[in-house]
């Protein structure tokens, strides 16, 4: 559980250059779903792709990132 909790904290504080260097937590709520996945719930849907690109640009190792455009949710699985 520590690995996914650490990832949650890291994603929350990620800065988004395209949005004035605000953080992910300024634009989304990050929730741990289980020991291997978390959800990033986008507060303002038009920022979803920017937030997804910011997360994908990080070197988190072997993770899978999937975006659900119509629901404004990004899932991250380790």
PDB file of N, CA and C in Angstrom:
ATOM      1  N   UNK A   1       0.817  -1.191   0.000  1.00  0.00           N
ATOM      2  CA  UNK A   1       0.000   0.000   0.000  1.00  0.00           C
ATOM      3  C   UNK A   1       0.864   1.259   0.000  1.00  0.00           C
ATOM      4  N   UNK A   2       2.077   1.152   0.495  1.00  0.00           N
ATOM      5  CA  UNK A   2       2.962   2.312   0.565  1.00  0.00           C
ATOM      6  C   UNK A   2       3.281   2.857  -0.830  1.00  0.00           C
ATOM      7  N   UNK A   3       3.485   1.976  -1.782  1.00  0.00           N
ATOM      8  CA  UNK A   3       3.855   2.408  -3.132  1.00  0.00           C
ATOM      9  C   UNK A   3       2.737   3.245  -3.749  1.00  0.00           C
ATOM     10  N   UNK A   4       1.502   2.794  -3.653  1.00  0.00           N
ATOM     11  CA  UNK A   4       0.400   3.538  -4.252  1.00  0.00           C
ATOM     12  C   UNK A   4       0.140   4.837  -3.477  1.00  0.00           C
ATOM     13  N   UNK A   5       0.344   4.814  -2.169  1.00  0.00           N
ATOM     14  CA  UNK A   5       0.182   6.041  -1.373  1.00  0.00           C
ATOM     15  C   UNK A   5       1.245   7.070  -1.736  1.00  0.00           C
ATOM     16  N   UNK A   6       2.467   6.602  -1.953  1.00  0.00           N
ATOM     17  CA  UNK A   6       3.537   7.510  -2.384  1.00  0.00           C
ATOM     18  C   UNK A   6       3.229   8.102  -3.758  1.00  0.00           C
ATOM     19  N   UNK A   7       2.716   7.261  -4.657  1.00  0.00           N
ATOM     20  CA  UNK A   7       2.354   7.741  -5.985  1.00  0.00           C
ATOM     21  C   UNK A   7       1.240   8.781  -5.894  1.00  0.00           C
ATOM     22  N   UNK A   8       0.277   8.547  -5.029  1.00  0.00           N
ATOM     23  CA  UNK A   8      -0.807   9.523  -4.832  1.00  0.00           C
ATOM     24  C   UNK A   8      -0.242  10.876  -4.393  1.00  0.00           C
ATOM     25  N   UNK A   9       0.637  10.861  -3.427  1.00  0.00           N
ATOM     26  CA  UNK A   9       1.245  12.110  -2.956  1.00  0.00           C
ATOM     27  C   UNK A   9       2.042  12.785  -4.065  1.00  0.00           C
ATOM     28  N   UNK A  10       2.820  12.003  -4.801  1.00  0.00           N
ATOM     29  CA  UNK A  10       3.631  12.572  -5.890  1.00  0.00           C
ATOM     30  C   UNK A  10       2.769  13.206  -6.977  1.00  0.00           C
ATOM     31  N   UNK A  11       1.688  12.550  -7.339  1.00  0.00           N
ATOM     32  CA  UNK A  11       0.813  13.094  -8.378  1.00  0.00           C
ATOM     33  C   UNK A  11       0.128  14.365  -7.885  1.00  0.00           C
ATOM     34  N   UNK A  12      -0.305  14.379  -6.634  1.00  0.00           N
ATOM     35  CA  UNK A  12      -0.970  15.571  -6.083  1.00  0.00           C
ATOM     36  C   UNK A  12      -0.118  16.831  -6.204  1.00  0.00           C
ATOM     37  N   UNK A  13       1.174  16.710  -6.026  1.00  0.00           N
ATOM     38  CA  UNK A  13       2.046  17.889  -6.013  1.00  0.00           C
ATOM     39  C   UNK A  13       2.722  18.171  -7.359  1.00  0.00           C
ATOM     40  N   UNK A  14       2.408  17.371  -8.378  1.00  0.00           N
ATOM     41  CA  UNK A  14       2.981  17.619  -9.705  1.00  0.00           C
ATOM     42  C   UNK A  14       2.572  18.993 -10.207  1.00  0.00           C
ATOM     43  N   UNK A  15       3.536  19.741 -10.686  1.00  0.00           N
ATOM     44  CA  UNK A  15       3.253  21.047 -11.271  1.00  0.00           C
ATOM     45  C   UNK A  15       2.899  20.887 -12.746  1.00  0.00           C
ATOM     46  N   UNK A  16       1.960  21.698 -13.185  1.00  0.00           N
ATOM     47  CA  UNK A  16       1.489  21.667 -14.568  1.00  0.00           C
ATOM     48  C   UNK A  16       1.920  22.965 -15.245  1.00  0.00           C
ATOM     49  N   UNK A  17       3.018  22.938 -15.996  1.00  0.00           N
ATOM     50  CA  UNK A  17       3.513  24.158 -16.635  1.00  0.00           C
ATOM     51  C   UNK A  17       2.467  24.864 -17.497  1.00  0.00           C
ATOM     52  N   UNK A  18       1.658  24.086 -18.223  1.00  0.00           N
ATOM     53  CA  UNK A  18       0.657  24.676 -19.127  1.00  0.00           C
ATOM     54  C   UNK A  18      -0.464  25.398 -18.382  1.00  0.00           C
ATOM     55  N   UNK A  19      -0.575  25.147 -17.082  1.00  0.00           N
ATOM     56  CA  UNK A  19      -1.616  25.793 -16.280  1.00  0.00           C
ATOM     57  C   UNK A  19      -0.988  26.659 -15.201  1.00  0.00           C
ATOM     58  N   UNK A  20       0.037  27.413 -15.594  1.00  0.00           N
ATOM     59  CA  UNK A  20       0.666  28.367 -14.695  1.00  0.00           C
ATOM     60  C   UNK A  20       1.402  27.751 -13.526  1.00  0.00           C
ATOM     61  N   UNK A  21       1.917  26.549 -13.727  1.00  0.00           N
ATOM     62  CA  UNK A  21       2.661  25.819 -12.697  1.00  0.00           C
ATOM     63  C   UNK A  21       1.823  25.545 -11.448  1.00  0.00           C
ATOM     64  N   UNK A  22       0.498  25.488 -11.632  1.00  0.00           N
ATOM     65  CA  UNK A  22      -0.353  25.031 -10.535  1.00  0.00           C
ATOM     66  C   UNK A  22      -0.125  23.526 -10.393  1.00  0.00           C
ATOM     67  N   UNK A  23      -0.683  22.932  -9.375  1.00  0.00           N
ATOM     68  CA  UNK A  23      -0.460  21.497  -9.143  1.00  0.00           C
ATOM     69  C   UNK A  23      -1.683  20.685  -9.567  1.00  0.00           C
ATOM     70  N   UNK A  24      -1.467  19.393  -9.705  1.00  0.00           N
ATOM     71  CA  UNK A  24      -2.568  18.487 -10.032  1.00  0.00           C
ATOM     72  C   UNK A  24      -3.691  18.651  -9.008  1.00  0.00           C
ATOM     73  N   UNK A  25      -3.330  18.755  -7.728  1.00  0.00           N
ATOM     74  CA  UNK A  25      -4.362  18.853  -6.691  1.00  0.00           C
ATOM     75  C   UNK A  25      -5.189  20.134  -6.800  1.00  0.00           C
ATOM     76  N   UNK A  26      -4.707  21.131  -7.536  1.00  0.00           N
ATOM     77  CA  UNK A  26      -5.493  22.335  -7.786  1.00  0.00           C
ATOM     78  C   UNK A  26      -6.597  22.089  -8.811  1.00  0.00           C
ATOM     79  N   UNK A  27      -6.443  21.035  -9.613  1.00  0.00           N
ATOM     80  CA  UNK A  27      -7.358  20.785 -10.722  1.00  0.00           C
ATOM     81  C   UNK A  27      -8.043  19.428 -10.675  1.00  0.00           C
ATOM     82  N   UNK A  28      -7.679  18.609  -9.690  1.00  0.00           N
ATOM     83  CA  UNK A  28      -8.236  17.255  -9.630  1.00  0.00           C
ATOM     84  C   UNK A  28      -8.170  16.716  -8.204  1.00  0.00           C
ATOM     85  N   UNK A  29      -8.977  15.711  -7.964  1.00  0.00           N
ATOM     86  CA  UNK A  29      -8.926  14.986  -6.692  1.00  0.00           C
ATOM     87  C   UNK A  29      -8.313  13.619  -6.985  1.00  0.00           C
ATOM     88  N   UNK A  30      -7.274  13.262  -6.255  1.00  0.00           N
ATOM     89  CA  UNK A  30      -6.588  11.990  -6.463  1.00  0.00           C
ATOM     90  C   UNK A  30      -6.983  11.049  -5.331  1.00  0.00           C
ATOM     91  N   UNK A  31      -7.492   9.865  -5.706  1.00  0.00           N
ATOM     92  CA  UNK A  31      -7.977   8.903  -4.720  1.00  0.00           C
ATOM     93  C   UNK A  31      -7.372   7.527  -4.964  1.00  0.00           C
ATOM     94  N   UNK A  32      -6.867   6.913  -3.911  1.00  0.00           N
ATOM     95  CA  UNK A  32      -6.394   5.533  -3.995  1.00  0.00           C
ATOM     96  C   UNK A  32      -7.611   4.630  -4.088  1.00  0.00           C
ATOM     97  N   UNK A  33      -7.619   3.738  -5.075  1.00  0.00           N
ATOM     98  CA  UNK A  33      -8.717   2.788  -5.238  1.00  0.00           C
ATOM     99  C   UNK A  33      -8.419   1.460  -4.552  1.00  0.00           C
ATOM    100  N   UNK A  34      -7.186   1.007  -4.705  1.00  0.00           N
ATOM    101  CA  UNK A  34      -6.730  -0.223  -4.059  1.00  0.00           C
ATOM    102  C   UNK A  34      -5.210  -0.201  -4.034  1.00  0.00           C
ATOM    103  N   UNK A  35      -4.591  -1.294  -3.705  1.00  0.00           N
ATOM    104  CA  UNK A  35      -3.131  -1.306  -3.538  1.00  0.00           C
ATOM    105  C   UNK A  35      -2.360  -1.122  -4.841  1.00  0.00           C
ATOM    106  N   UNK A  36      -3.046  -1.179  -5.989  1.00  0.00           N
ATOM    107  CA  UNK A  36      -2.331  -1.035  -7.259  1.00  0.00           C
ATOM    108  C   UNK A  36      -2.890   0.042  -8.178  1.00  0.00           C
ATOM    109  N   UNK A  37      -3.940   0.744  -7.762  1.00  0.00           N
ATOM    110  CA  UNK A  37      -4.489   1.750  -8.676  1.00  0.00           C
ATOM    111  C   UNK A  37      -5.067   2.945  -7.934  1.00  0.00           C
ATOM    112  N   UNK A  38      -5.101   4.047  -8.664  1.00  0.00           N
ATOM    113  CA  UNK A  38      -5.713   5.259  -8.125  1.00  0.00           C
ATOM    114  C   UNK A  38      -6.468   5.961  -9.235  1.00  0.00           C
ATOM    115  N   UNK A  39      -7.362   6.855  -8.833  1.00  0.00           N
ATOM    116  CA  UNK A  39      -8.155   7.627  -9.784  1.00  0.00           C
ATOM    117  C   UNK A  39      -7.838   9.100  -9.611  1.00  0.00           C
ATOM    118  N   UNK A  40      -7.714   9.783 -10.733  1.00  0.00           N
ATOM    119  CA  UNK A  40      -7.530  11.222 -10.746  1.00  0.00           C
ATOM    120  C   UNK A  40      -8.823  11.780 -11.348  1.00  0.00           C
ATOM    121  N   UNK A  41      -9.644  12.384 -10.499  1.00  0.00           N
ATOM    122  CA  UNK A  41     -10.944  12.899 -10.925  1.00  0.00           C
ATOM    123  C   UNK A  41     -10.765  14.383 -11.261  1.00  0.00           C
ATOM    124  N   UNK A  42     -10.926  14.707 -12.519  1.00  0.00           N
ATOM    125  CA  UNK A  42     -10.690  16.055 -13.023  1.00  0.00           C
ATOM    126  C   UNK A  42     -11.861  16.960 -12.633  1.00  0.00           C
ATOM    127  N   UNK A  43     -11.545  18.107 -12.055  1.00  0.00           N
ATOM    128  CA  UNK A  43     -12.587  19.040 -11.638  1.00  0.00           C
ATOM    129  C   UNK A  43     -13.132  19.842 -12.813  1.00  0.00           C
ATOM    130  N   UNK A  44     -12.287  20.152 -13.777  1.00  0.00           N
ATOM    131  CA  UNK A  44     -12.700  20.920 -14.947  1.00  0.00           C
ATOM    132  C   UNK A  44     -12.260  20.135 -16.188  1.00  0.00           C
ATOM    133  N   UNK A  45     -13.213  19.501 -16.840  1.00  0.00           N
ATOM    134  CA  UNK A  45     -12.929  18.545 -17.903  1.00  0.00           C
ATOM    135  C   UNK A  45     -12.029  19.018 -19.022  1.00  0.00           C
ATOM    136  N   UNK A  46     -12.040  20.301 -19.348  1.00  0.00           N
ATOM    137  CA  UNK A  46     -11.215  20.748 -20.474  1.00  0.00           C
ATOM    138  C   UNK A  46      -9.718  20.676 -20.158  1.00  0.00           C
ATOM    139  N   UNK A  47      -9.355  20.435 -18.897  1.00  0.00           N
ATOM    140  CA  UNK A  47      -7.945  20.274 -18.527  1.00  0.00           C
ATOM    141  C   UNK A  47      -7.497  18.814 -18.496  1.00  0.00           C
ATOM    142  N   UNK A  48      -8.380  17.891 -18.802  1.00  0.00           N
ATOM    143  CA  UNK A  48      -8.071  16.459 -18.673  1.00  0.00           C
ATOM    144  C   UNK A  48      -6.845  16.042 -19.472  1.00  0.00           C
ATOM    145  N   UNK A  49      -6.756  16.466 -20.714  1.00  0.00           N
ATOM    146  CA  UNK A  49      -5.616  16.048 -21.547  1.00  0.00           C
ATOM    147  C   UNK A  49      -4.300  16.667 -21.055  1.00  0.00           C
ATOM    148  N   UNK A  50      -4.363  17.874 -20.569  1.00  0.00           N
ATOM    149  CA  UNK A  50      -3.158  18.524 -20.036  1.00  0.00           C
ATOM    150  C   UNK A  50      -2.674  17.773 -18.801  1.00  0.00           C
ATOM    151  N   UNK A  51      -3.598  17.415 -17.938  1.00  0.00           N
ATOM    152  CA  UNK A  51      -3.246  16.677 -16.717  1.00  0.00           C
ATOM    153  C   UNK A  51      -2.717  15.291 -17.067  1.00  0.00           C
ATOM    154  N   UNK A  52      -3.349  14.633 -18.029  1.00  0.00           N
ATOM    155  CA  UNK A  52      -2.874  13.317 -18.462  1.00  0.00           C
ATOM    156  C   UNK A  52      -1.445  13.409 -18.996  1.00  0.00           C
ATOM    157  N   UNK A  53      -1.172  14.391 -19.844  1.00  0.00           N
ATOM    158  CA  UNK A  53       0.186  14.554 -20.396  1.00  0.00           C
ATOM    159  C   UNK A  53       1.197  14.808 -19.292  1.00  0.00           C
ATOM    160  N   UNK A  54       0.821  15.589 -18.309  1.00  0.00           N
ATOM    161  CA  UNK A  54       1.729  15.890 -17.203  1.00  0.00           C
ATOM    162  C   UNK A  54       2.065  14.620 -16.430  1.00  0.00           C
ATOM    163  N   UNK A  55       1.074  13.798 -16.167  1.00  0.00           N
ATOM    164  CA  UNK A  55       1.315  12.545 -15.442  1.00  0.00           C
ATOM    165  C   UNK A  55       2.160  11.599 -16.290  1.00  0.00           C
ATOM    166  N   UNK A  56       1.819  11.462 -17.570  1.00  0.00           N
ATOM    167  CA  UNK A  56       2.570  10.570 -18.463  1.00  0.00           C
ATOM    168  C   UNK A  56       4.039  10.992 -18.610  1.00  0.00           C
ATOM    169  N   UNK A  57       4.307  12.269 -18.501  1.00  0.00           N
ATOM    170  CA  UNK A  57       5.673  12.772 -18.681  1.00  0.00           C
ATOM    171  C   UNK A  57       6.600  12.394 -17.527  1.00  0.00           C
ATOM    172  N   UNK A  58       6.039  11.938 -16.424  1.00  0.00           N
ATOM    173  CA  UNK A  58       6.849  11.568 -15.264  1.00  0.00           C
ATOM    174  C   UNK A  58       7.439  10.180 -15.456  1.00  0.00           C
ATOM    175  N   UNK A  59       8.541   9.929 -14.802  1.00  0.00           N
ATOM    176  CA  UNK A  59       9.189   8.617 -14.891  1.00  0.00           C
ATOM    177  C   UNK A  59       8.791   7.791 -13.667  1.00  0.00           C
ATOM    178  N   UNK A  60       7.587   7.225 -13.717  1.00  0.00           N
ATOM    179  CA  UNK A  60       7.092   6.424 -12.600  1.00  0.00           C
ATOM    180  C   UNK A  60       7.345   4.935 -12.786  1.00  0.00           C
ATOM    181  N   UNK A  61       8.088   4.573 -13.802  1.00  0.00           N
ATOM    182  CA  UNK A  61       8.342   3.154 -14.029  1.00  0.00           C
ATOM    183  C   UNK A  61       7.195   2.524 -14.797  1.00  0.00           C
ATOM    184  N   UNK A  62       6.911   1.287 -14.465  1.00  0.00           N
ATOM    185  CA  UNK A  62       5.896   0.517 -15.190  1.00  0.00           C
ATOM    186  C   UNK A  62       4.504   0.806 -14.654  1.00  0.00           C
ATOM    187  N   UNK A  63       3.879   1.841 -15.209  1.00  0.00           N
ATOM    188  CA  UNK A  63       2.497   2.136 -14.831  1.00  0.00           C
ATOM    189  C   UNK A  63       1.650   2.234 -16.087  1.00  0.00           C
ATOM    190  N   UNK A  64       0.368   2.018 -15.931  1.00  0.00           N
ATOM    191  CA  UNK A  64      -0.587   2.151 -17.023  1.00  0.00           C
ATOM    192  C   UNK A  64      -1.487   3.331 -16.701  1.00  0.00           C
ATOM    193  N   UNK A  65      -1.672   4.202 -17.663  1.00  0.00           N
ATOM    194  CA  UNK A  65      -2.523   5.371 -17.480  1.00  0.00           C
ATOM    195  C   UNK A  65      -3.624   5.315 -18.522  1.00  0.00           C
ATOM    196  N   UNK A  66      -4.859   5.448 -18.066  1.00  0.00           N
ATOM    197  CA  UNK A  66      -6.002   5.424 -18.984  1.00  0.00           C
ATOM    198  C   UNK A  66      -6.922   6.584 -18.641  1.00  0.00           C
ATOM    199  N   UNK A  67      -7.379   7.268 -19.647  1.00  0.00           N
ATOM    200  CA  UNK A  67      -8.285   8.394 -19.422  1.00  0.00           C
ATOM    201  C   UNK A  67      -9.681   8.041 -19.921  1.00  0.00           C
ATOM    202  N   UNK A  68     -10.671   8.372 -19.121  1.00  0.00           N
ATOM    203  CA  UNK A  68     -12.073   8.183 -19.472  1.00  0.00           C
ATOM    204  C   UNK A  68     -12.619   9.585 -19.772  1.00  0.00           C
ATOM    205  N   UNK A  69     -12.569   9.980 -21.024  1.00  0.00           N
ATOM    206  CA  UNK A  69     -12.884  11.345 -21.428  1.00  0.00           C
ATOM    207  C   UNK A  69     -14.284  11.781 -20.981  1.00  0.00           C
ATOM    208  N   UNK A  70     -15.271  10.963 -21.184  1.00  0.00           N
ATOM    209  CA  UNK A  70     -16.645  11.372 -20.891  1.00  0.00           C
ATOM    210  C   UNK A  70     -16.921  11.487 -19.396  1.00  0.00           C
ATOM    211  N   UNK A  71     -16.074  10.864 -18.580  1.00  0.00           N
ATOM    212  CA  UNK A  71     -16.273  10.913 -17.146  1.00  0.00           C
ATOM    213  C   UNK A  71     -15.232  11.776 -16.451  1.00  0.00           C
ATOM    214  N   UNK A  72     -14.268  12.309 -17.190  1.00  0.00           N
ATOM    215  CA  UNK A  72     -13.209  13.150 -16.638  1.00  0.00           C
ATOM    216  C   UNK A  72     -12.457  12.459 -15.504  1.00  0.00           C
ATOM    217  N   UNK A  73     -12.126  11.201 -15.752  1.00  0.00           N
ATOM    218  CA  UNK A  73     -11.379  10.410 -14.768  1.00  0.00           C
ATOM    219  C   UNK A  73     -10.167   9.791 -15.461  1.00  0.00           C
ATOM    220  N   UNK A  74      -9.019   9.888 -14.802  1.00  0.00           N
ATOM    221  CA  UNK A  74      -7.807   9.225 -15.264  1.00  0.00           C
ATOM    222  C   UNK A  74      -7.507   8.129 -14.245  1.00  0.00           C
ATOM    223  N   UNK A  75      -7.294   6.912 -14.702  1.00  0.00           N
ATOM    224  CA  UNK A  75      -6.895   5.849 -13.781  1.00  0.00           C
ATOM    225  C   UNK A  75      -5.422   5.551 -13.992  1.00  0.00           C
ATOM    226  N   UNK A  76      -4.728   5.348 -12.904  1.00  0.00           N
ATOM    227  CA  UNK A  76      -3.299   5.030 -12.926  1.00  0.00           C
ATOM    228  C   UNK A  76      -3.128   3.706 -12.202  1.00  0.00           C
ATOM    229  N   UNK A  77      -2.496   2.752 -12.860  1.00  0.00           N
ATOM    230  CA  UNK A  77      -2.288   1.422 -12.288  1.00  0.00           C
ATOM    231  C   UNK A  77      -0.799   1.104 -12.306  1.00  0.00           C
ATOM    232  N   UNK A  78      -0.310   0.583 -11.174  1.00  0.00           N
ATOM    233  CA  UNK A  78       1.096   0.185 -11.107  1.00  0.00           C
ATOM    234  C   UNK A  78       1.196  -1.320 -11.215  1.00  0.00           C
TER     235      UNK A  78
END
